[in-house]
Structures are given as structure tokens and as C-alpha cells.
Short mmCIF file of C-alpha atoms and ligand atoms in Angstrom, two decimals:
data_model
loop_
_atom_site.label_atom_id
_atom_site.label_comp_id
_atom_site.label_asym_id
_atom_site.label_seq_id
_atom_site.Cartn_x
_atom_site.Cartn_y
_atom_site.Cartn_z
CA UNK A 1 22.16 28.93 11.94
CA UNK A 2 19.89 27.24 9.89
CA UNK A 3 20.91 23.49 8.91
CA UNK A 4 19.12 21.38 6.36
CA UNK A 5 17.66 19.39 9.26
CA UNK A 6 16.85 20.21 12.35
CA UNK A 7 15.97 16.88 15.11
CA UNK A 8 12.17 17.48 16.35
CA UNK A 9 11.93 17.10 19.85
CA UNK A 10 8.58 16.47 22.00
CA UNK A 11 7.74 17.85 25.46
CA UNK A 12 10.58 17.46 27.77
CA UNK A 13 8.16 16.63 30.51
CA UNK A 14 6.44 14.13 28.19
CA UNK A 15 9.97 12.31 27.30
CA UNK A 16 10.63 12.47 31.48
CA UNK A 17 7.13 10.69 32.25
CA UNK A 18 8.17 8.03 29.60
CA UNK A 19 11.36 7.24 31.35
CA UNK A 20 10.47 7.41 35.02
CA UNK A 21 9.52 4.21 34.95
CA UNK A 22 12.63 2.92 33.76
CA UNK A 23 13.84 3.91 37.08
CA UNK A 24 12.08 1.92 38.79
CA UNK A 25 12.60 -1.50 36.95
CA UNK A 26 15.48 -0.77 36.09
CA UNK A 27 15.22 -2.40 32.85
CA UNK A 28 17.25 -0.63 30.29
CA UNK A 29 17.49 -2.10 27.55
CA UNK A 30 17.49 -5.90 26.38
CA UNK A 31 13.69 -6.64 24.30
CA UNK A 32 12.06 -4.44 26.87
CA UNK A 33 8.45 -3.27 27.38
CA UNK A 34 8.91 -0.11 25.57
CA UNK A 35 10.99 -1.22 22.28
CA UNK A 36 8.11 -4.26 22.57
CA UNK A 37 5.35 -1.30 22.88
CA UNK A 38 7.57 0.74 19.85
CA UNK A 39 7.45 -1.73 17.58
CA UNK A 40 3.71 -2.54 17.95
CA UNK A 41 2.54 0.89 17.30
CA UNK A 42 5.06 0.84 15.01
CA UNK A 43 3.14 -1.98 12.66
CA UNK A 44 0.06 -0.85 12.95
CA UNK A 45 1.14 2.74 11.49
CA UNK A 46 2.81 1.10 9.01
CA UNK A 47 0.41 -1.70 8.08
CA UNK A 48 2.91 -4.41 8.29
CA UNK A 49 2.79 -7.69 9.74
CA UNK A 50 6.63 -8.45 11.32
CA UNK A 51 8.96 -5.23 12.26
CA UNK A 52 12.33 -5.67 14.46
CA UNK A 53 13.36 -2.34 16.00
CA UNK A 54 17.07 -2.19 15.70
CA UNK A 55 19.71 -0.11 17.03
CA UNK A 56 20.27 1.98 13.23
CA UNK A 57 19.59 2.04 9.98
CA UNK A 58 22.31 0.59 8.79
CA UNK A 59 22.80 -2.41 11.04
CA UNK A 60 19.44 -3.30 9.33
CA UNK A 61 20.68 -3.88 6.61
CA UNK A 62 23.64 -5.87 7.53
CA UNK A 63 21.48 -8.33 9.31
CA UNK A 64 19.03 -8.41 5.94
CA UNK A 65 21.92 -9.42 4.03
CA UNK A 66 22.72 -11.73 6.45
CA UNK A 67 19.64 -13.11 7.35
CA UNK A 68 18.79 -13.89 3.91
CA UNK A 69 22.21 -15.89 3.22
CA UNK A 70 23.31 -13.62 0.51
CA UNK A 71 26.48 -14.26 -1.50
CA UNK A 72 28.64 -13.13 -5.01
CA UNK A 73 26.97 -10.15 -5.85
CA UNK A 74 23.74 -7.69 -5.17
CA UNK A 75 22.61 -5.17 -7.82
CA UNK A 76 22.54 -2.06 -5.94
CA UNK A 77 21.91 2.04 -6.72
CA UNK A 78 24.48 4.05 -7.05
CA UNK A 79 22.19 7.27 -6.08
CA UNK A 80 21.78 7.04 -2.09
CA UNK A 81 23.91 7.54 1.15
CA UNK A 82 26.96 5.26 1.76
CA UNK A 83 25.27 2.98 3.72
CA UNK A 84 23.77 1.06 1.42
CA UNK A 85 26.99 0.57 -0.36
CA UNK A 86 29.15 -0.21 2.83
CA UNK A 87 26.63 -2.64 4.23
CA UNK A 88 26.78 -4.68 1.40
CA UNK A 89 30.84 -4.92 0.94
CA UNK A 90 30.64 -5.26 5.29
CA UNK A 91 28.67 -9.08 4.18
CA UNK A 92 31.54 -9.84 1.98
CA UNK A 93 29.29 -9.28 -1.02
CA UNK A 94 30.31 -7.27 -4.38
CA UNK A 95 27.81 -4.44 -5.09
CA UNK A 96 26.80 -3.92 -8.66
CA UNK A 97 26.07 -0.70 -9.69
CA UNK A 98 22.61 -0.15 -11.90
CA UNK A 99 22.44 3.38 -13.24
CA UNK A 100 19.03 5.38 -12.15
CA UNK A 101 16.24 6.86 -14.00
CA UNK A 102 16.90 10.58 -14.96
CA UNK A 103 13.46 11.55 -13.47
CA UNK A 104 13.02 9.42 -9.97
CA UNK A 105 16.46 9.18 -9.70
CA UNK A 106 16.06 5.60 -8.46
CA UNK A 107 17.50 2.70 -9.83
CA UNK A 108 16.60 2.15 -13.32
CA UNK A 109 14.79 -1.40 -13.43
CA UNK A 110 15.49 -1.54 -17.08
CA UNK A 111 18.52 -1.72 -17.00
CA UNK A 112 18.80 -4.59 -14.28
CA UNK A 113 18.68 -7.60 -16.56
CA UNK A 114 21.78 -6.71 -18.41
CA UNK A 115 23.45 -6.79 -15.01
CA UNK A 116 22.32 -10.30 -13.36
CA UNK A 117 25.33 -13.00 -13.54
CA UNK A 118 25.15 -16.35 -12.03
CA UNK A 119 26.40 -15.24 -8.83
CA UNK A 120 23.47 -12.42 -8.49
CA UNK A 121 21.95 -12.99 -5.45
CA UNK A 122 19.82 -10.30 -4.52
CA UNK A 123 18.84 -6.70 -5.60
CA UNK A 124 19.01 -3.97 -2.58
CA UNK A 125 17.56 -0.42 -3.95
CA UNK A 126 16.79 2.74 -2.41
CA UNK A 127 13.57 4.20 -2.48
CA UNK A 128 15.41 7.87 -2.59
CA UNK A 129 14.27 11.05 -1.00
CA UNK A 130 10.70 8.47 -0.02
CA UNK A 131 9.86 8.14 -3.72
CA UNK A 132 9.28 4.41 -4.46
CA UNK A 133 11.60 2.41 -6.85
CA UNK A 134 9.86 0.55 -9.53
CA UNK A 135 8.19 -2.03 -7.23
CA UNK A 136 5.92 -4.11 -9.96
CA UNK A 137 8.92 -4.67 -12.42
CA UNK A 138 11.37 -5.03 -9.58
CA UNK A 139 9.38 -8.02 -8.25
CA UNK A 140 8.69 -9.30 -11.99
CA UNK A 141 12.82 -9.41 -12.40
CA UNK A 142 13.07 -11.13 -9.12
CA UNK A 143 10.73 -13.38 -9.56
CA UNK A 144 11.88 -14.59 -12.87
CA UNK A 145 15.99 -14.85 -11.60
CA UNK A 146 14.83 -16.08 -7.99
CA UNK A 147 16.09 -13.26 -6.52
CA UNK A 148 15.56 -11.51 -3.22
CA UNK A 149 14.62 -7.68 -3.04
CA UNK A 150 15.79 -5.79 -0.07
CA UNK A 151 14.61 -2.10 0.08
CA UNK A 152 16.88 0.29 1.71
CA UNK A 153 13.85 2.17 2.90
CA UNK A 154 15.28 5.06 5.50
CA UNK A 155 13.65 8.19 3.65
CA UNK A 156 10.03 6.33 3.44
CA UNK A 157 8.54 6.71 6.68
CA UNK A 158 5.05 7.90 5.85
CA UNK A 159 5.07 7.58 2.65
CA UNK A 160 2.46 5.81 0.81
CA UNK A 161 2.09 3.74 -2.49
CA UNK A 162 -0.89 2.65 -3.81
CA UNK A 163 -2.39 3.31 -0.16
CA UNK A 164 0.03 1.31 1.49
CA UNK A 165 3.50 1.88 3.22
CA UNK A 166 6.64 2.26 0.79
CA UNK A 167 7.99 0.15 3.07
CA UNK A 168 5.59 -2.53 2.68
CA UNK A 169 7.42 -3.66 -0.51
CA UNK A 170 10.28 -6.01 -0.95
CA UNK A 171 10.98 -9.47 0.78
CA UNK A 172 12.61 -7.22 3.48
CA UNK A 173 12.41 -3.37 3.85
CA UNK A 174 14.87 -1.09 6.26
CA UNK A 175 14.08 1.85 7.72
CA UNK A 176 16.34 4.49 9.57
CA UNK A 177 14.98 6.42 12.60
CA UNK A 178 17.95 8.46 13.03
CA UNK A 179 18.11 11.92 14.40
CA UNK A 180 18.06 13.37 10.95
CA UNK A 181 14.78 11.36 9.46
CA UNK A 182 11.66 12.42 9.36
CA UNK A 183 10.54 10.34 12.31
CA UNK A 184 13.69 9.82 14.80
CA UNK A 185 14.06 7.75 18.04
CA UNK A 186 17.33 9.32 18.53
CA UNK A 187 19.44 6.49 16.91
CA UNK A 188 17.57 3.70 15.87
CA UNK A 189 15.88 1.85 12.94
CA UNK A 190 13.66 -1.53 12.00
CA UNK A 191 14.07 -3.91 9.47
CA UNK A 192 10.49 -5.35 8.16
CA UNK A 193 9.96 -8.43 6.33
CA UNK A 194 6.59 -10.36 5.49
CA UNK A 195 8.24 -13.95 5.93
CA UNK A 196 7.57 -15.23 9.77
CA UNK A 197 10.49 -17.02 9.89
CA UNK A 198 13.01 -15.08 8.45
CA UNK A 199 11.48 -12.50 11.06
CA UNK A 200 12.58 -14.95 13.97
CA UNK A 201 15.99 -15.30 12.02
CA UNK A 202 16.43 -11.26 11.94
CA UNK A 203 15.58 -11.27 16.19
CA UNK A 204 18.23 -13.80 16.85
CA UNK A 205 20.82 -12.09 14.74
CA UNK A 206 19.60 -9.06 16.33
CA UNK A 207 20.68 -10.28 19.78
CA UNK A 208 24.10 -12.45 19.52
CA UNK A 209 22.42 -15.61 18.07
CA UNK A 210 21.54 -17.46 21.41
CA UNK A 211 18.16 -18.80 23.76
CA UNK A 212 19.08 -18.55 27.16
CA UNK A 213 22.73 -20.09 27.86
CA UNK A 214 22.41 -21.42 24.15
CA UNK A 215 24.36 -19.75 22.07
CA UNK A 216 23.20 -21.59 18.66
CA UNK A 217 24.46 -19.54 15.60
CA UNK A 218 26.19 -16.33 15.51
CA UNK A 219 24.61 -13.04 15.91
CA UNK A 220 25.73 -9.39 16.44
CA UNK A 221 23.94 -6.73 18.74
CA UNK A 222 21.46 -5.04 16.77
CA UNK A 223 19.46 -4.36 19.95
CA UNK A 224 17.93 -0.68 21.06
CA UNK A 225 17.21 0.53 24.37
CA UNK A 226 14.21 1.49 26.52
CA UNK A 227 15.72 5.13 25.93
CA UNK A 228 15.29 5.32 22.58
CA UNK A 229 11.88 3.73 22.21
CA UNK A 230 10.47 6.26 24.70
CA UNK A 231 11.38 8.69 22.01
CA UNK A 232 9.95 6.80 19.47
CA UNK A 233 6.44 7.12 21.45
CA UNK A 234 6.79 10.23 22.57
CA UNK A 235 7.44 11.32 18.25
CA UNK A 236 5.11 8.71 16.51
CA UNK A 237 1.69 10.48 17.65
CA UNK A 238 3.35 13.97 16.30
CA UNK A 239 4.61 12.34 12.92
CA UNK A 240 1.61 13.03 10.60
CA UNK A 241 1.23 16.77 11.73
CA UNK A 242 5.57 17.20 11.28
CA UNK A 243 4.67 15.76 7.88
CA UNK A 244 1.47 18.06 7.30
CA UNK A 245 3.59 21.15 8.42
CA UNK A 246 7.01 19.56 6.17
CA UNK A 247 4.40 19.75 3.03
CA UNK A 248 3.60 23.68 3.94
CA UNK A 249 7.40 24.71 3.94
CA UNK A 250 7.89 22.43 0.84
CA UNK A 251 5.02 23.96 -0.89
CA UNK A 252 6.50 27.15 -0.13
CA UNK A 253 9.58 26.67 -2.04
CA UNK A 254 7.79 25.14 -5.03
CA UNK A 255 6.12 28.59 -5.11
CA UNK A 256 9.21 30.75 -5.03
CA UNK A 257 11.87 28.82 -6.68
CA UNK A 258 13.32 29.70 -9.89
CA UNK A 259 11.73 26.62 -11.92
CA UNK A 260 13.50 27.53 -15.50
CA UNK A 261 16.93 26.99 -13.68
CA UNK A 262 16.03 24.41 -11.13
CA UNK A 263 14.23 20.94 -11.57
CA UNK A 264 13.13 18.43 -8.70
CA UNK A 265 12.56 14.94 -8.97
CA UNK A 266 9.52 13.33 -9.99
CA UNK A 267 7.16 13.65 -7.63
CA UNK A 268 3.97 12.57 -9.36
CA UNK A 269 4.15 8.88 -9.26
CA UNK A 270 0.60 7.60 -9.99
CA UNK A 271 -0.39 5.99 -6.51
CA UNK A 272 2.24 8.07 -4.24
CA UNK A 273 1.80 9.98 -1.41
CA UNK A 274 4.85 11.78 -0.25
CA UNK A 275 6.44 12.41 3.28
CA UNK A 276 7.98 15.48 2.59
CA UNK A 277 11.86 13.72 3.84
CA UNK A 278 13.72 16.04 1.75
CA UNK A 279 13.78 19.07 -0.45
CA UNK A 280 15.89 18.31 -2.89
CA UNK A 281 16.92 20.93 -6.12
CA UNK A 282 19.07 19.91 -9.57
CA UNK A 283 21.21 22.76 -9.46
CA UNK A 284 22.45 23.34 -13.96
CA UNK A 285 26.04 22.31 -12.84
CA UNK A 286 28.06 21.65 -10.42
CA UNK A 287 29.86 24.71 -10.53
CA UNK A 288 26.36 26.51 -9.63
CA UNK A 289 25.68 23.96 -6.71
CA UNK A 290 28.97 25.33 -5.10
CA UNK A 291 27.90 28.91 -5.86
CA UNK A 292 24.63 28.69 -4.42
CA UNK A 293 26.30 26.97 -1.24
CA UNK A 294 29.64 29.44 -1.14
CA UNK A 295 25.92 32.04 -1.07
CA UNK A 296 23.87 30.69 1.71
CA UNK A 297 26.82 29.87 3.89
CA UNK A 298 27.49 33.48 3.88
CA UNK A 299 23.71 33.85 5.26
CA UNK A 300 24.63 31.19 8.14
CA UNK A 301 22.56 28.27 6.25
CA UNK A 302 23.59 24.97 5.29
CA UNK A 303 22.35 22.90 3.02
CA UNK A 304 23.95 19.19 2.16
CA UNK A 305 25.16 17.36 -0.60
CA UNK A 306 22.65 14.41 -0.81
CA UNK A 307 23.70 12.24 -2.16
CA UNK A 308 27.45 12.89 -2.91
CA UNK A 309 29.64 11.10 -4.58
CA UNK A 310 27.60 8.82 -6.69
CA UNK A 311 28.01 5.83 -4.56
CA UNK A 312 29.56 3.73 -7.59
CA UNK A 313 32.75 6.41 -7.23
CA UNK A 314 33.34 5.75 -3.40
CA UNK A 315 37.15 5.70 -3.17
CA UNK A 316 37.82 2.61 -1.69
CA UNK A 317 35.83 0.56 -4.23
CA UNK A 318 38.32 -1.11 -6.33
CA UNK A 319 36.90 -1.10 -9.44
CA UNK A 320 34.65 0.68 -11.59
CA UNK A 321 30.69 0.34 -12.87
CA UNK A 322 30.03 3.77 -14.88
CA UNK A 323 26.84 5.07 -14.12
CA UNK A 324 26.54 8.53 -15.43
CA UNK A 325 23.30 9.78 -14.88
CA UNK A 326 23.94 8.83 -11.48
CA UNK A 327 27.21 10.72 -11.65
CA UNK A 328 25.68 14.26 -13.13
CA UNK A 329 22.73 13.96 -10.79
CA UNK A 330 25.08 13.82 -7.41
CA UNK A 331 27.57 16.46 -9.05
CA UNK A 332 24.28 18.75 -9.13
CA UNK A 333 22.15 17.53 -6.25
CA UNK A 334 21.57 19.76 -3.37
CA UNK A 335 19.08 19.55 -0.51
CA UNK A 336 17.47 22.66 1.08
CA UNK A 337 16.75 22.80 4.30
CA UNK A 338 13.52 21.50 5.58
CA UNK A 339 12.00 20.70 9.86
CA UNK A 340 9.66 21.03 11.19
CA UNK A 341 9.91 24.20 12.70
CA UNK A 342 11.98 26.29 9.69
CA UNK A 343 10.09 29.62 9.94
CA UNK A 344 8.44 30.26 6.36
CA UNK A 345 10.43 33.88 6.48
CA UNK A 346 13.75 32.07 6.58
CA UNK A 347 12.11 29.85 3.55
CA UNK A 348 11.83 33.29 1.31
CA UNK A 349 15.03 34.21 2.22
CA UNK A 350 16.66 30.65 1.24
CA UNK A 351 14.73 31.12 -2.25
CA UNK A 352 15.84 34.71 -2.83
CA UNK A 353 19.81 33.25 -2.38
CA UNK A 354 19.33 30.81 -4.78
CA UNK A 355 17.38 32.42 -7.01
CA UNK A 356 20.05 35.37 -7.03
CA UNK A 357 22.98 33.33 -7.37
CA UNK A 358 21.30 31.32 -10.22
C1 PLP B 401 20.03 7.70 6.50
C2 PLP B 401 20.36 6.58 6.02
C3 PLP B 401 21.09 5.33 6.11
C4 PLP B 401 21.72 4.62 7.60
O1 PLP B 401 20.81 5.02 8.32
P1 PLP B 401 21.35 5.27 10.38
O2 PLP B 401 20.12 5.19 10.89
O3 PLP B 401 21.95 6.54 10.42
O4 PLP B 401 22.45 3.84 10.14
C5 PLP B 401 20.36 3.90 5.31
N1 PLP B 401 20.68 4.35 4.42
C6 PLP B 401 20.33 5.83 3.61
C7 PLP B 401 19.16 5.94 2.03
C8 PLP B 401 20.50 6.90 4.84
O5 PLP B 401 19.22 8.06 4.39
#
């Protein structure tokens, strides 16, 4: 069976060697030596100042919202994974959906100002499929209205914009290191920020809000373990090679798929270098999407509807902000299988089935 993704695993001996020390020290979690080593290596790789390794990409968003003390309303994108919206709801803040651009599928910065009210405290946008939001325009709006900016950078690991990591923008950027992402630590994620005091606050939130026996603020448990950090330390030196191979596979799809009927989100953005996190295609209609999915399923190939539904249509919301572009894109967006050891012969087979069904 060929799934939309398959987790990369390093040689088992290497992982075993990394975790051997844990049996000697019995230091399993709570800011252990491998967690700190991984944080240092990630800071160097990404070129960022403050980075905290956490349990997952969802709690990364939640503690970011908490640490920035965001209230009222947060302007956000409807085209992302549900965690972008649920992290806002979980912190008792109202998500206000602003529609997306028809080419990048990122939040349309030109529509943000008209959605700002006296309750707006922040903008939380996703760099969807690793493509950067219009960070310059969003920064200007944020300064003008004194809003905070959080970027959900769950898809951005290894992607750069004008020579900087896409994760370097915003007051806070978060990433997910879940097993399905380009770089993973089984479960995991991080919070990145420029401000040192904010980084301190985030680290207190990560660890129950205590210093020794002094429980001076309400925190949560967002710490990650030595076992997860060890997986990260094994995978990080391989991430450039992983991205290179994903590029080869993506270019094969580019060459084989029938572009008279399919579309792709814009990749040719000035200054942007992609990390090949996904291989999304836009079908001509939802009906075609279902037909293609069915045809692939017959061959034991499982694509995924990244990202469906449009988040403004989540069933547990008690209001509706129309987002026609996002709703249309969500109905037609399909991510094809893409992972490090996906055989190019299988790419040919997948492309053949897709083209034949269009
Ligand atoms: C994967 C993902 C998340 C959640 O990350 P976890 O580590 O699984 O909690 C959040 N936002 C987006 C856009 C994602 O793709």
C-alpha cells in the first residue's frame, strides 16, 4: 500500500546508540541533555534566536496564544489543518476567518484590514504547504493596528524565503515535528520567537509554571522526552538529503501529470525555496477528486484531502464567516503520495491513474 506519506526512519543501530545513555543516566524527560542538544542544533539549522522544543505542534500554538496573552478575536486562515483553528478556540478566543489567495492558498493579506475590530488581538496564519504568507504586508498591518502575529509553520521546516527560514517571521512561529512531517521526532514541535522575555514566559508555560518548588504561574505540560529528541538528533543531519529526494519525486510528478486539467498552488514566489513538504494538486471539481481518489484506492494508493474541510465550515463553530475561495479550494485539493523512499515507478503509476481519470 502506498500512503500519502511514510515516516522516515534512521538506521535502527544509530537510534539505539543515541538512547543507550538514557539507561545509564535514567534521565528520561524534563529538559534533558538530548532535548537541549536538539534545541541548539535546530537553532543553528534554522538560524533563529529562541527555540523551545515541545510535545507537538498544537500545544506550540496554544502556549503561544497564552504567552502573548491574546484575547477577543484572532484573525486566521480557513485553509489549514484543524489545529490552527482549534488552538484558538481552546484558548477561548474567537477565530475570525479571512479568505485566502487563489494562487498561494495563504491568507489574503489584502482582506485582513476590513476584518479588524476593536476586539482583534492578533493574526494567526499558516504558511500553507510551506509557502510563505505575505509576511511583509502582514507585518505592516500588525504594526499599524498593534496586533501580534503568530505563524503556524507546521509545513515550513527547511523552506526559506530570501535566505531566511520561513519560520523566522512573526512574533512567534510554530512548527510540528509529527511523524508525517518533513522533519520529525515521532511526536514533537517547537515554538520560535525573537523576544527573550517571551521565550522565558513560553518556557514557564511549557513546564507547569514553576521554578523548583515555587509554583508562581499556571502552566501546562508541553515538555518533550529524551526518546523523541534522540529521534530528532538522528533525523536532522539527514533532512537536506530527504528534501533533495522529495524534490526529485515532485519533479517527476511535474513532468507526468496532465496540467491541462490540474492546477498547483503557486511555487514560483520571489525569494522562496521550497522544502517539498507536500504534493498538492487542484482537481477541476470535487466530483473529479472523489473519482480520482476511488481510482487510486483500487490500486492501494491513498492520497489525502489536505486541507478539507475549509476551517470556517468546521461543524463545531457556532457562526459562519463565508470564505468562497477557501471553500472552493478545499473541495478540490488533493495531496498525492510524497515521501523519501517513494519509488519513481510508483510515481509513474500514480500519474497514469490520475491522468486516466481526469
Ligand atoms: C500537523 C499540523 C499541525 C499540528 O501539529 P501536531 O504536531 O500534529 O500537533 C498544526 N498545524 C498544521 C498546519 C499542521 O499541518
